[in-house]
Short mmCIF file of C-alpha atoms in Angstrom, two decimals:
data_model
loop_
_atom_site.label_atom_id
_atom_site.label_comp_id
_atom_site.label_asym_id
_atom_site.label_seq_id
_atom_site.Cartn_x
_atom_site.Cartn_y
_atom_site.Cartn_z
CA UNK T 1 79.80 -39.83 70.67
CA UNK T 2 80.35 -37.57 73.66
CA UNK T 3 81.31 -38.97 77.01
CA UNK T 4 79.94 -37.75 80.28
CA UNK T 5 82.44 -39.44 82.55
CA UNK T 6 85.80 -40.95 81.80
CA UNK T 7 88.87 -42.11 83.64
CA UNK T 8 92.43 -42.42 82.44
CA UNK T 9 94.89 -44.76 84.10
CA UNK T 10 93.16 -44.55 87.46
CA UNK T 11 95.09 -46.05 90.40
CA UNK T 12 93.87 -46.22 93.96
CA UNK T 13 95.30 -48.04 96.96
CA UNK T 14 93.56 -47.96 100.33
CA UNK T 15 95.62 -47.12 103.42
CA UNK T 16 95.48 -50.78 104.50
CA UNK T 17 97.33 -51.75 101.30
CA UNK T 18 94.41 -53.04 99.26
CA UNK T 19 94.99 -52.03 95.66
CA UNK T 20 91.43 -51.28 94.64
CA UNK T 21 92.00 -49.80 91.18
CA UNK T 22 94.88 -50.54 88.82
CA UNK T 23 95.15 -48.33 85.77
CA UNK T 24 91.45 -48.15 84.97
CA UNK T 25 90.63 -46.26 81.77
CA UNK T 26 87.04 -46.16 80.66
CA UNK T 27 84.56 -43.86 78.97
CA UNK T 28 80.87 -43.66 79.73
CA UNK T 29 78.81 -42.23 76.85
CA UNK T 30 76.42 -39.42 77.66
CA UNK T 31 72.83 -40.54 78.13
CA UNK T 32 73.80 -44.19 78.30
CA UNK T 33 72.71 -46.98 80.59
CA UNK T 34 75.98 -48.34 81.87
CA UNK T 35 76.41 -51.44 83.98
CA UNK T 36 79.65 -52.00 85.84
CA UNK T 37 79.91 -55.74 86.33
CA UNK T 38 82.34 -57.55 88.50
CA UNK T 39 82.64 -59.99 91.37
CA UNK T 40 82.71 -58.72 94.95
CA UNK T 41 85.81 -56.70 95.68
CA UNK T 42 86.44 -55.82 92.04
CA UNK T 43 86.69 -52.09 92.75
CA UNK T 44 83.24 -50.99 91.62
CA UNK T 45 82.44 -48.91 94.69
CA UNK T 46 85.91 -47.35 94.74
CA UNK T 47 85.45 -46.33 91.13
CA UNK T 48 82.11 -44.70 91.97
CA UNK T 49 83.65 -42.70 94.80
CA UNK T 50 86.04 -41.25 92.23
CA UNK T 51 83.17 -40.28 89.96
CA UNK T 52 81.83 -37.78 92.45
CA UNK T 53 85.09 -36.58 93.82
CA UNK T 54 84.97 -38.26 97.22
CA UNK T 55 88.22 -40.05 96.44
CA UNK T 56 91.02 -38.30 94.65
CA UNK T 57 92.96 -40.45 92.20
CA UNK T 58 96.45 -41.35 93.37
CA UNK T 59 97.49 -41.65 89.74
CA UNK T 60 95.57 -40.94 86.53
CA UNK T 61 92.57 -38.69 86.18
CA UNK T 62 88.82 -38.45 86.18
CA UNK T 63 87.15 -36.45 83.44
CA UNK T 64 83.64 -35.03 83.62
CA UNK T 65 82.15 -33.54 80.47
CA UNK T 66 85.57 -33.36 78.85
CA UNK T 67 87.21 -31.52 81.76
CA UNK T 68 89.54 -33.02 84.32
CA UNK T 69 88.08 -32.93 87.83
CA UNK T 70 89.28 -30.23 90.17
CA UNK T 71 89.15 -30.73 93.88
CA UNK T 72 88.50 -27.27 95.30
CA UNK T 73 85.29 -26.61 97.23
CA UNK T 74 83.26 -24.95 94.50
CA UNK T 75 84.18 -27.44 91.81
CA UNK T 76 83.36 -30.34 94.10
CA UNK T 77 80.00 -28.89 95.06
CA UNK T 78 79.25 -28.35 91.41
CA UNK T 79 80.27 -31.91 90.54
CA UNK T 80 78.24 -33.45 93.34
CA UNK T 81 75.14 -31.70 92.13
CA UNK T 82 75.61 -33.21 88.68
CA UNK T 83 76.76 -36.67 89.72
CA UNK T 84 74.66 -38.30 92.44
CA UNK T 85 75.40 -41.61 94.14
CA UNK T 86 72.86 -43.90 95.78
CA UNK T 87 74.86 -46.08 98.15
CA UNK T 88 74.31 -49.76 98.69
CA UNK T 89 73.43 -49.79 102.39
CA UNK T 90 70.63 -47.32 103.05
CA UNK T 91 71.42 -47.21 106.75
CA UNK T 92 74.75 -45.56 106.09
CA UNK T 93 73.13 -42.92 103.94
CA UNK T 94 70.07 -42.01 105.99
CA UNK T 95 71.10 -39.63 108.76
CA UNK T 96 67.93 -37.76 109.42
CA UNK T 97 65.06 -38.49 111.73
CA UNK T 98 62.34 -37.99 109.14
CA UNK T 99 61.96 -38.75 105.45
CA UNK T 100 61.18 -35.21 104.38
CA UNK T 101 64.26 -33.89 106.19
CA UNK T 102 66.44 -36.53 104.61
CA UNK T 103 65.28 -35.70 101.12
CA UNK T 104 65.60 -31.93 101.64
CA UNK T 105 69.22 -32.18 102.84
CA UNK T 106 70.84 -32.38 99.38
CA UNK T 107 68.89 -29.53 97.74
CA UNK T 108 69.61 -27.22 100.72
CA UNK T 109 73.32 -27.96 100.31
CA UNK T 110 73.04 -26.66 96.76
CA UNK T 111 72.02 -23.33 98.25
CA UNK T 112 68.53 -23.39 96.78
CA UNK T 113 65.79 -21.24 98.31
CA UNK T 114 63.27 -22.99 100.55
CA UNK T 115 60.39 -22.84 98.06
CA UNK T 116 62.49 -24.53 95.39
CA UNK T 117 63.68 -27.15 97.90
CA UNK T 118 60.07 -27.89 98.77
CA UNK T 119 59.14 -28.27 95.12
CA UNK T 120 62.02 -30.64 94.50
CA UNK T 121 61.33 -32.71 97.59
CA UNK T 122 57.70 -33.13 96.61
CA UNK T 123 58.70 -34.07 93.09
CA UNK T 124 61.28 -36.61 94.25
CA UNK T 125 58.86 -38.18 96.72
CA UNK T 126 56.20 -38.43 94.01
CA UNK T 127 58.65 -39.90 91.48
CA UNK T 128 59.69 -42.65 93.87
CA UNK T 129 56.13 -43.21 95.07
CA UNK T 130 56.73 -42.44 98.74
CA UNK T 131 54.63 -39.31 99.33
CA UNK T 132 52.80 -41.11 102.10
CA UNK T 133 56.07 -41.64 103.97
CA UNK T 134 57.04 -37.96 104.07
CA UNK T 135 56.53 -37.45 107.80
CA UNK T 136 57.64 -40.93 108.87
CA UNK T 137 60.81 -41.34 110.88
CA UNK T 138 63.46 -43.11 108.82
CA UNK T 139 63.86 -45.95 111.28
CA UNK T 140 60.18 -46.92 110.90
CA UNK T 141 60.79 -47.94 107.30
CA UNK T 142 61.31 -51.32 105.68
CA UNK T 143 64.46 -52.03 103.70
CA UNK T 144 62.73 -51.41 100.36
CA UNK T 145 61.27 -48.13 101.61
CA UNK T 146 64.65 -46.98 102.91
CA UNK T 147 66.15 -47.73 99.52
CA UNK T 148 63.54 -45.55 97.87
CA UNK T 149 64.13 -42.72 100.31
CA UNK T 150 67.84 -42.84 99.44
CA UNK T 151 66.96 -42.69 95.76
CA UNK T 152 64.60 -39.76 96.34
CA UNK T 153 67.26 -37.96 98.39
CA UNK T 154 69.66 -38.07 95.44
CA UNK T 155 67.01 -37.35 92.78
CA UNK T 156 65.97 -34.20 94.64
CA UNK T 157 69.38 -32.79 93.71
CA UNK T 158 68.41 -33.36 90.05
CA UNK T 159 71.71 -34.89 88.96
CA UNK T 160 72.58 -35.41 85.32
CA UNK T 161 74.35 -38.64 86.12
CA UNK T 162 72.79 -41.07 88.57
CA UNK T 163 75.07 -43.72 90.01
CA UNK T 164 73.60 -46.65 91.91
CA UNK T 165 75.79 -49.05 93.87
CA UNK T 166 74.24 -52.53 93.79
CA UNK T 167 70.71 -51.11 93.62
CA UNK T 168 68.95 -54.46 93.36
CA UNK T 169 70.72 -56.19 96.25
CA UNK T 170 68.18 -57.60 98.77
CA UNK T 171 65.19 -56.22 96.85
CA UNK T 172 62.29 -58.52 96.02
CA UNK T 173 61.53 -59.18 92.33
CA UNK T 174 58.66 -56.73 92.18
CA UNK T 175 60.77 -53.89 93.60
CA UNK T 176 63.57 -54.77 91.18
CA UNK T 177 61.13 -54.49 88.28
CA UNK T 178 59.84 -51.14 89.55
CA UNK T 179 63.37 -49.86 89.94
CA UNK T 180 64.34 -50.91 86.43
CA UNK T 181 61.23 -49.26 84.97
CA UNK T 182 62.11 -46.16 86.90
CA UNK T 183 65.69 -46.11 85.63
CA UNK T 184 64.33 -46.56 82.12
CA UNK T 185 62.23 -43.44 82.65
CA UNK T 186 65.28 -41.45 83.79
CA UNK T 187 67.11 -42.68 80.71
CA UNK T 188 64.29 -41.46 78.49
CA UNK T 189 64.68 -38.01 80.07
CA UNK T 190 68.22 -38.02 78.75
CA UNK T 191 70.06 -38.70 81.98
CA UNK T 192 73.01 -41.03 82.27
CA UNK T 193 72.43 -43.94 84.61
CA UNK T 194 75.33 -46.02 85.91
CA UNK T 195 74.85 -49.01 88.14
CA UNK T 196 77.05 -51.69 89.57
CA UNK T 197 75.84 -55.23 89.90
CA UNK T 198 76.91 -58.83 89.64
CA UNK T 199 73.55 -59.80 88.22
CA UNK T 200 74.54 -60.56 84.61
CA UNK T 201 70.92 -61.07 83.51
CA UNK T 202 70.02 -57.59 84.68
CA UNK T 203 73.09 -56.08 83.04
CA UNK T 204 72.42 -57.88 79.78
CA UNK T 205 68.76 -56.90 79.58
CA UNK T 206 68.98 -53.34 80.84
CA UNK T 207 72.34 -51.86 79.93
CA UNK T 208 73.55 -50.51 76.63
CA UNK T 209 77.15 -50.34 77.86
CA UNK T 210 78.76 -53.04 79.97
CA UNK T 211 82.09 -52.73 81.78
CA UNK T 212 83.65 -55.71 83.50
CA UNK T 213 86.04 -55.09 86.34
CA UNK T 214 88.11 -57.67 88.12
CA UNK T 215 90.61 -57.14 90.91
CA UNK T 216 90.82 -53.43 90.14
CA UNK T 217 91.35 -53.80 86.41
CA UNK T 218 89.02 -53.14 83.52
CA UNK T 219 88.80 -56.51 81.76
CA UNK T 220 86.51 -55.63 78.89
CA UNK T 221 83.81 -53.18 77.86
CA UNK T 222 81.34 -52.59 75.08
CA UNK T 223 77.77 -53.32 74.10
CA UNK T 224 76.33 -56.30 76.05
CA UNK T 225 76.23 -58.62 73.03
CA UNK T 226 79.88 -57.83 72.27
CA UNK T 227 81.01 -58.37 75.84
CA UNK T 228 79.14 -61.60 76.43
CA UNK T 229 80.22 -63.04 73.08
CA UNK T 230 83.54 -63.87 74.72
CA UNK T 231 82.34 -66.75 76.90
CA UNK T 232 85.83 -67.70 78.06
CA UNK T 233 86.65 -64.23 79.28
CA UNK T 234 83.35 -63.79 81.14
CA UNK T 235 83.75 -67.10 82.93
CA UNK T 236 87.36 -66.41 83.81
CA UNK T 237 86.27 -63.26 85.59
CA UNK T 238 83.98 -65.31 87.80
CA UNK T 239 80.72 -64.20 86.22
CA UNK T 240 78.13 -66.33 84.47
CA UNK T 241 76.65 -65.75 81.04
CA UNK T 242 73.14 -64.27 80.94
CA UNK T 243 70.64 -67.10 80.53
CA UNK T 244 68.95 -65.40 77.59
CA UNK T 245 72.27 -65.24 75.83
CA UNK T 246 73.01 -68.92 76.56
CA UNK T 247 69.65 -70.12 75.21
CA UNK T 248 70.09 -67.98 72.13
CA UNK T 249 73.57 -69.37 71.46
CA UNK T 250 72.34 -72.95 71.95
CA UNK T 251 69.50 -72.37 69.48
CA UNK T 252 71.99 -71.15 66.92
CA UNK T 253 74.18 -74.21 67.53
CA UNK T 254 71.18 -76.49 67.03
CA UNK T 255 70.81 -74.99 63.61
CA UNK T 256 67.77 -72.88 64.23
CA UNK T 257 67.83 -70.11 61.67
CA UNK T 258 67.78 -67.03 63.86
CA UNK T 259 67.86 -63.98 61.67
CA UNK T 260 67.01 -61.26 64.12
CA UNK T 261 69.62 -59.59 66.34
CA UNK T 262 70.24 -61.40 69.65
CA UNK T 263 67.19 -61.08 71.94
CA UNK T 264 67.69 -58.75 74.90
CA UNK T 265 64.76 -59.76 77.06
CA UNK T 266 62.75 -62.85 77.90
CA UNK T 267 59.92 -61.58 75.71
CA UNK T 268 62.15 -61.09 72.72
CA UNK T 269 63.61 -64.57 73.17
CA UNK T 270 60.20 -66.24 73.48
CA UNK T 271 59.13 -64.61 70.23
CA UNK T 272 61.98 -66.37 68.43
CA UNK T 273 61.59 -69.76 70.06
CA UNK T 274 61.08 -72.61 67.60
CA UNK T 275 57.59 -73.95 68.14
CA UNK T 276 56.45 -77.06 66.20
CA UNK T 277 52.85 -76.56 67.25
CA UNK T 278 52.68 -73.17 65.59
CA UNK T 279 54.13 -74.72 62.42
CA UNK T 280 51.50 -77.46 62.36
CA UNK T 281 48.76 -74.91 62.73
CA UNK T 282 50.40 -72.87 60.00
CA UNK T 283 50.23 -75.83 57.63
CA UNK L 1 61.64 -48.57 117.66
CA UNK L 2 59.92 -47.86 120.91
CA UNK L 3 56.15 -47.91 121.29
CA UNK L 4 56.42 -44.54 122.99
CA UNK L 5 57.77 -43.09 119.77
CA UNK L 6 55.11 -44.71 117.65
CA UNK L 7 52.50 -42.84 119.67
CA UNK L 8 54.49 -39.64 119.33
CA UNK L 9 54.01 -39.95 115.57
CA UNK L 10 50.43 -41.13 115.52
CA UNK L 11 48.62 -39.37 118.39
CA UNK L 12 45.88 -36.81 117.80
CA UNK L 13 47.97 -33.90 119.11
CA UNK L 14 50.79 -34.65 116.65
CA UNK L 15 50.11 -31.56 114.55
CA UNK L 16 49.64 -29.12 117.39
CA UNK L 17 52.51 -26.66 117.34
CA UNK L 18 55.36 -28.27 119.31
CA UNK L 19 56.17 -24.94 120.95
CA UNK L 20 52.70 -24.92 122.52
CA UNK L 21 53.18 -28.41 123.88
CA UNK L 22 56.64 -27.68 125.20
CA UNK L 23 55.50 -24.44 126.81
CA UNK L 24 52.52 -26.17 128.40
CA UNK L 25 54.72 -28.90 129.85
CA UNK L 26 57.52 -26.63 131.00
CA UNK L 27 55.22 -24.09 132.66
CA UNK L 28 53.28 -26.84 134.42
CA UNK L 29 56.50 -28.48 135.58
CA UNK L 30 57.79 -25.23 137.02
CA UNK L 31 54.49 -24.80 138.82
CA UNK L 32 54.73 -28.29 140.25
CA UNK L 33 58.25 -27.70 141.47
CA UNK L 34 57.39 -24.33 143.00
CA UNK L 35 54.29 -25.32 144.88
CA UNK L 36 54.00 -27.65 147.85
CA UNK L 37 50.27 -28.20 147.73
CA UNK L 38 49.08 -31.73 147.30
CA UNK L 39 45.83 -30.67 145.60
CA UNK L 40 47.85 -29.11 142.75
CA UNK L 41 49.75 -32.36 142.25
CA UNK L 42 46.57 -34.37 142.05
CA UNK L 43 44.88 -31.78 139.85
CA UNK L 44 47.77 -31.75 137.37
CA UNK L 45 48.04 -35.53 137.34
CA UNK L 46 44.33 -35.90 136.58
CA UNK L 47 44.16 -33.16 133.95
CA UNK L 48 47.29 -34.30 132.10
CA UNK L 49 46.10 -37.93 132.16
CA UNK L 50 42.71 -36.92 130.81
CA UNK L 51 44.38 -34.88 128.05
CA UNK L 52 46.57 -37.81 127.08
CA UNK L 53 43.82 -40.40 127.09
CA UNK L 54 40.83 -38.32 126.02
CA UNK L 55 42.37 -35.82 123.63
CA UNK L 56 45.59 -37.37 122.33
CA UNK L 57 44.02 -40.82 122.15
CA UNK L 58 46.64 -42.81 124.05
CA UNK L 59 45.15 -46.17 125.14
CA UNK L 60 44.39 -46.20 128.87
CA UNK L 61 46.06 -49.55 129.50
CA UNK L 62 49.27 -48.44 127.84
CA UNK L 63 49.33 -45.14 129.72
CA UNK L 64 48.72 -46.81 133.07
CA UNK L 65 51.54 -49.24 132.39
CA UNK L 66 53.81 -46.28 131.67
CA UNK L 67 52.81 -44.67 134.96
CA UNK L 68 53.57 -47.92 136.77
CA UNK L 69 57.18 -47.74 135.57
CA UNK L 70 58.23 -44.96 137.97
CA UNK L 71 55.70 -46.15 140.56
CA UNK L 72 57.78 -49.09 141.73
CA UNK L 73 60.69 -46.75 142.21
CA UNK L 74 58.49 -44.17 143.93
CA UNK L 75 57.05 -46.66 146.37
CA UNK L 76 60.47 -47.79 147.58
CA UNK L 77 61.83 -44.29 147.93
CA UNK L 78 58.52 -43.09 149.39
CA UNK L 79 58.75 -45.80 152.03
CA UNK L 80 62.19 -44.60 153.00
CA UNK L 81 60.94 -41.03 153.34
CA UNK L 82 57.96 -42.13 155.42
CA UNK L 83 60.06 -44.12 157.87
CA UNK L 84 61.30 -42.29 160.92
CA UNK L 85 63.86 -43.40 163.44
CA UNK L 86 63.28 -41.76 166.78
CA UNK L 87 63.86 -42.15 170.51
CA UNK L 88 60.35 -40.96 171.42
CA UNK L 89 57.91 -43.72 170.57
CA UNK L 90 54.69 -41.90 169.62
CA UNK L 91 54.24 -43.29 166.14
CA UNK L 92 51.31 -44.61 164.10
CA UNK L 93 53.09 -47.88 163.50
CA UNK L 94 56.38 -48.88 164.99
CA UNK L 95 58.92 -51.53 165.78
CA UNK L 96 61.27 -50.87 168.67
CA UNK L 97 64.92 -51.55 168.06
CA UNK L 98 66.63 -51.31 171.42
CA UNK L 99 66.91 -47.63 172.35
CA UNK L 100 65.36 -46.45 169.09
CA UNK L 101 62.02 -46.93 167.46
CA UNK L 102 61.52 -47.39 163.74
CA UNK L 103 58.14 -46.41 162.43
CA UNK L 104 55.95 -43.97 160.58
CA UNK L 105 54.48 -40.71 161.75
CA UNK L 106 51.51 -38.86 160.30
CA UNK L 107 53.84 -36.09 159.14
CA UNK L 108 56.24 -38.59 157.61
CA UNK L 109 53.44 -40.25 155.65
CA UNK L 110 52.23 -36.90 154.40
CA UNK L 111 55.71 -35.89 153.26
CA UNK L 112 56.16 -39.20 151.47
CA UNK L 113 52.78 -38.99 149.78
CA UNK L 114 53.54 -35.42 148.70
CA UNK L 115 56.91 -36.38 147.24
CA UNK L 116 55.44 -39.35 145.38
CA UNK L 117 52.52 -37.39 143.96
CA UNK L 118 54.80 -34.53 142.96
CA UNK L 119 57.07 -36.93 141.13
CA UNK L 120 54.18 -38.77 139.51
CA UNK L 121 52.56 -35.54 138.30
CA UNK L 122 55.90 -34.37 136.87
CA UNK L 123 56.42 -37.71 135.15
CA UNK L 124 52.93 -37.46 133.67
CA UNK L 125 53.87 -34.04 132.25
CA UNK L 126 57.00 -35.46 130.68
CA UNK L 127 55.01 -38.38 129.28
CA UNK L 128 52.68 -35.83 127.76
CA UNK L 129 55.61 -34.38 125.85
CA UNK L 130 57.12 -37.76 124.94
CA UNK L 131 53.82 -39.20 123.76
CA UNK L 132 52.66 -36.25 121.67
CA UNK L 133 55.84 -34.69 120.26
CA UNK L 134 58.39 -36.48 118.07
CA UNK L 135 62.03 -35.54 118.61
CA UNK L 136 62.12 -33.94 115.15
CA UNK L 137 59.50 -31.37 116.13
CA UNK L 138 61.29 -30.70 119.39
CA UNK L 139 64.54 -29.85 117.63
CA UNK L 140 62.62 -27.57 115.27
CA UNK L 141 61.48 -25.54 118.28
CA UNK L 142 64.98 -25.49 119.74
CA UNK L 143 66.25 -24.19 116.41
CA UNK L 144 63.75 -21.33 116.58
CA UNK L 145 65.00 -20.61 120.09
CA UNK L 146 68.46 -20.15 118.56
CA UNK L 147 70.09 -23.15 120.15
CA UNK L 148 73.41 -23.52 118.25
CA UNK L 149 73.11 -25.62 115.10
CA UNK L 150 76.00 -27.83 116.13
CA UNK L 151 74.15 -28.96 119.25
CA UNK L 152 71.02 -29.71 117.27
CA UNK L 153 72.93 -31.59 114.57
CA UNK L 154 74.53 -33.71 117.27
CA UNK L 155 71.11 -34.30 118.78
CA UNK L 156 69.72 -35.42 115.40
CA UNK L 157 72.66 -37.71 114.68
CA UNK L 158 72.65 -39.22 118.16
CA UNK L 159 68.96 -39.89 117.91
CA UNK L 160 69.17 -41.44 114.46
CA UNK L 161 72.21 -43.57 115.14
CA UNK L 162 71.16 -44.80 118.54
CA UNK L 163 68.42 -46.67 116.70
CA UNK L 164 70.90 -47.94 114.11
CA UNK L 165 73.21 -49.03 116.93
CA UNK L 166 70.40 -50.80 118.74
CA UNK L 167 69.38 -52.58 115.52
CA UNK L 168 72.96 -53.70 114.94
CA UNK L 169 73.29 -54.91 118.52
CA UNK L 170 70.05 -56.90 118.26
CA UNK L 171 71.16 -58.49 114.99
CA UNK L 172 74.52 -59.46 116.50
CA UNK L 173 72.84 -60.83 119.60
CA UNK L 174 70.50 -62.99 117.51
CA UNK L 175 73.34 -64.28 115.37
CA UNK L 176 75.38 -65.08 118.48
CA UNK L 177 72.60 -66.84 120.33
CA UNK L 178 71.66 -68.85 117.23
CA UNK L 179 75.17 -70.27 117.52
CA UNK L 180 74.75 -70.97 121.25
CA UNK L 181 76.72 -67.88 122.28
CA UNK L 182 74.66 -67.43 125.43
CA UNK L 183 74.20 -71.04 126.49
CA UNK L 184 76.20 -70.75 129.69
CA UNK L 185 77.25 -67.94 131.98
CA UNK L 186 80.97 -67.83 131.02
CA UNK L 187 80.07 -68.09 127.36
CA UNK L 188 77.54 -65.29 127.77
CA UNK L 189 80.20 -63.02 129.22
CA UNK L 190 82.55 -63.79 126.37
CA UNK L 191 79.85 -63.27 123.72
CA UNK L 192 78.77 -60.01 125.28
CA UNK L 193 82.37 -58.85 125.19
CA UNK L 194 82.62 -59.64 121.48
CA UNK L 195 79.32 -57.91 120.89
CA UNK L 196 80.37 -54.70 122.59
CA UNK L 197 83.79 -54.50 120.97
CA UNK L 198 82.35 -55.26 117.53
CA UNK L 199 79.64 -52.73 118.04
CA UNK L 200 82.31 -50.14 118.63
CA UNK L 201 84.17 -51.08 115.45
CA UNK L 202 80.95 -51.09 113.45
CA UNK L 203 79.95 -47.68 114.72
CA UNK L 204 83.32 -46.36 113.72
CA UNK L 205 82.93 -47.80 110.20
CA UNK L 206 79.43 -46.41 110.04
CA UNK L 207 80.61 -42.95 111.01
CA UNK L 208 83.24 -43.01 108.28
CA UNK L 209 80.70 -44.17 105.73
CA UNK L 210 78.25 -41.51 106.84
CA UNK L 211 80.87 -38.87 106.22
CA UNK L 212 81.23 -40.18 102.66
CA UNK L 213 77.52 -40.36 101.95
CA UNK L 214 76.94 -36.87 103.33
CA UNK L 215 79.83 -35.37 101.36
CA UNK L 216 78.52 -36.95 98.20
CA UNK L 217 75.36 -34.92 98.68
CA UNK L 218 77.30 -31.70 99.07
CA UNK L 219 77.54 -31.55 102.88
CA UNK L 220 79.62 -28.56 103.98
CA UNK L 221 79.31 -28.67 107.72
CA UNK L 222 75.73 -27.64 108.23
CA UNK L 223 72.58 -29.70 108.28
CA UNK L 224 69.79 -27.75 106.78
CA UNK L 225 66.53 -29.58 106.26
CA UNK L 226 62.85 -28.86 105.73
CA UNK L 227 60.76 -28.68 108.83
CA UNK L 228 57.09 -29.39 109.11
CA UNK L 229 55.19 -26.09 108.91
CA UNK L 230 53.33 -25.73 112.22
CA UNK L 231 50.95 -22.90 113.00
CA UNK L 232 50.47 -21.41 116.43
CA UNK L 233 46.84 -21.65 117.40
CA UNK L 234 45.30 -18.72 119.27
CA UNK L 235 42.78 -21.02 120.87
CA UNK L 236 45.49 -23.31 122.27
CA UNK L 237 47.49 -20.37 123.59
CA UNK L 238 44.41 -18.98 125.35
CA UNK L 239 43.67 -22.40 126.81
CA UNK L 240 47.23 -22.71 128.12
CA UNK L 241 46.95 -19.22 129.58
CA UNK L 242 43.69 -20.10 131.32
CA UNK L 243 45.24 -23.31 132.59
CA UNK L 244 48.09 -21.38 134.18
CA UNK L 245 45.70 -18.84 135.72
CA UNK L 246 43.65 -21.70 137.15
CA UNK L 247 46.75 -23.33 138.61
CA UNK L 248 47.80 -19.98 140.08
CA UNK L 249 44.41 -19.42 141.65
CA UNK L 250 44.41 -22.91 143.11
CA UNK L 251 47.85 -22.45 144.58
CA UNK L 252 47.11 -18.99 145.99
CA UNK L 253 47.29 -19.29 149.75
CA UNK L 254 43.85 -18.83 151.32
CA UNK L 255 41.69 -17.92 148.33
CA UNK L 256 42.45 -20.94 146.22
CA UNK L 257 40.58 -23.47 148.28
CA UNK L 258 37.24 -21.81 147.82
CA UNK L 259 37.76 -21.59 144.09
CA UNK L 260 38.30 -25.32 143.91
CA UNK L 261 35.13 -25.88 145.83
CA UNK L 262 33.21 -23.63 143.52
CA UNK L 263 34.63 -25.29 140.44
CA UNK L 264 34.24 -28.70 141.95
CA UNK L 265 30.58 -28.45 142.78
#
């Protein structure tokens, strides 16, 4: 398996003395859906800022596509085209007075000609379903709309790796579902999607790689069913077990013969639920 | 978000080339400043108001309320201009104050009325710009006029973050008053102090964060963004030209008066 992003022994301490990362080594497979889980203050955002070269490791290294990051102008510009971050608070990201300007900012920084910028902006607006907002001023928008503009602004740079910091925070359930569908689509196009969250249900259902961080350290990582199998560890970190996983485990304990692999979604779980009525009808 | 701005984005002149609108307003303003004829002031005030209400589609009630804003200020300062203090008491209205008389003369009234109308007509012109042209379009024109990019970037950032700042301040104010922060005068002072100092800290944090989010999208010291493609309209330019010729003819000493009469009847 090839890895798109990796870190080795990453340390980072903020000027105020907060040790945000302590020897983090992890590898994110290319084309994967990775969820970085962890309680608040675990170091998720700091890790992300290393992924696109905003922060320079104080010790250890960051590796993109097998090569250690370099921090000169050209290399950084190159990296930031390939690794895009959607930040948690849209108001810190939106600087421009109108949506179309905001979305065109990134592509222009890549030195693309105006016609190509236009094409990309239109595409990004269409992908995120906000064409009708193009000429709106950014401060007219609702929170959900602002979030989508931020997403479009990063997508317009056509990154290979999309990083989203707490993308579902404050979104209503319908928007969360739309976002997840959208990320699924990006995944199908072969892009790597990394998101941070403390929503274990989301991580369990969506991700194919889960990393758990706590107090700046990588606690565990692997496929969701491997990671959540260690109940004690997950609870020690301050996270809960995904409800689907809990129900599935309880069914097994009750002696229900579950043959299939652990269900990943509500639908898969419901299909396996023991149902006496069905059995009666069957007889 | 001010209502003024909402109209700037939704009025019927929104997609007229901003350069045309700016030129129209600037030229008219210069005319107003240069001339001292009351008929020009009235003419401009009426025409600009009709354009705003009839063409741009700004609701009459809203526009009149906007005009009332400077009116209160104009009336007070107009009154001061109209008042004369003199030793020779041949005034239209007067109160005598010992050796002097305070009152209004015909000339004084005329000067005051002129000043007020001049100011009102100029304000109407500026409202025309503010109600039909969003800031974004304005900066696009300034960019064409080769105003340094740094100035324009600052303008954009100031504009964007003044609304963020206002939002933050409102949120803080609500959270403070929901905890009785403004229930008495001393407490209000203290709460306001907290609000202002916190606002400063938050802005600082926000600026740092902005630097990060911009860098992560490859920012290298220049904001380059797409601008709405506007097209100069020959018809509009001719209309503006005719408007200026008409103003000139009206203002021309001697000949202008007759022209007005002819147009008027």
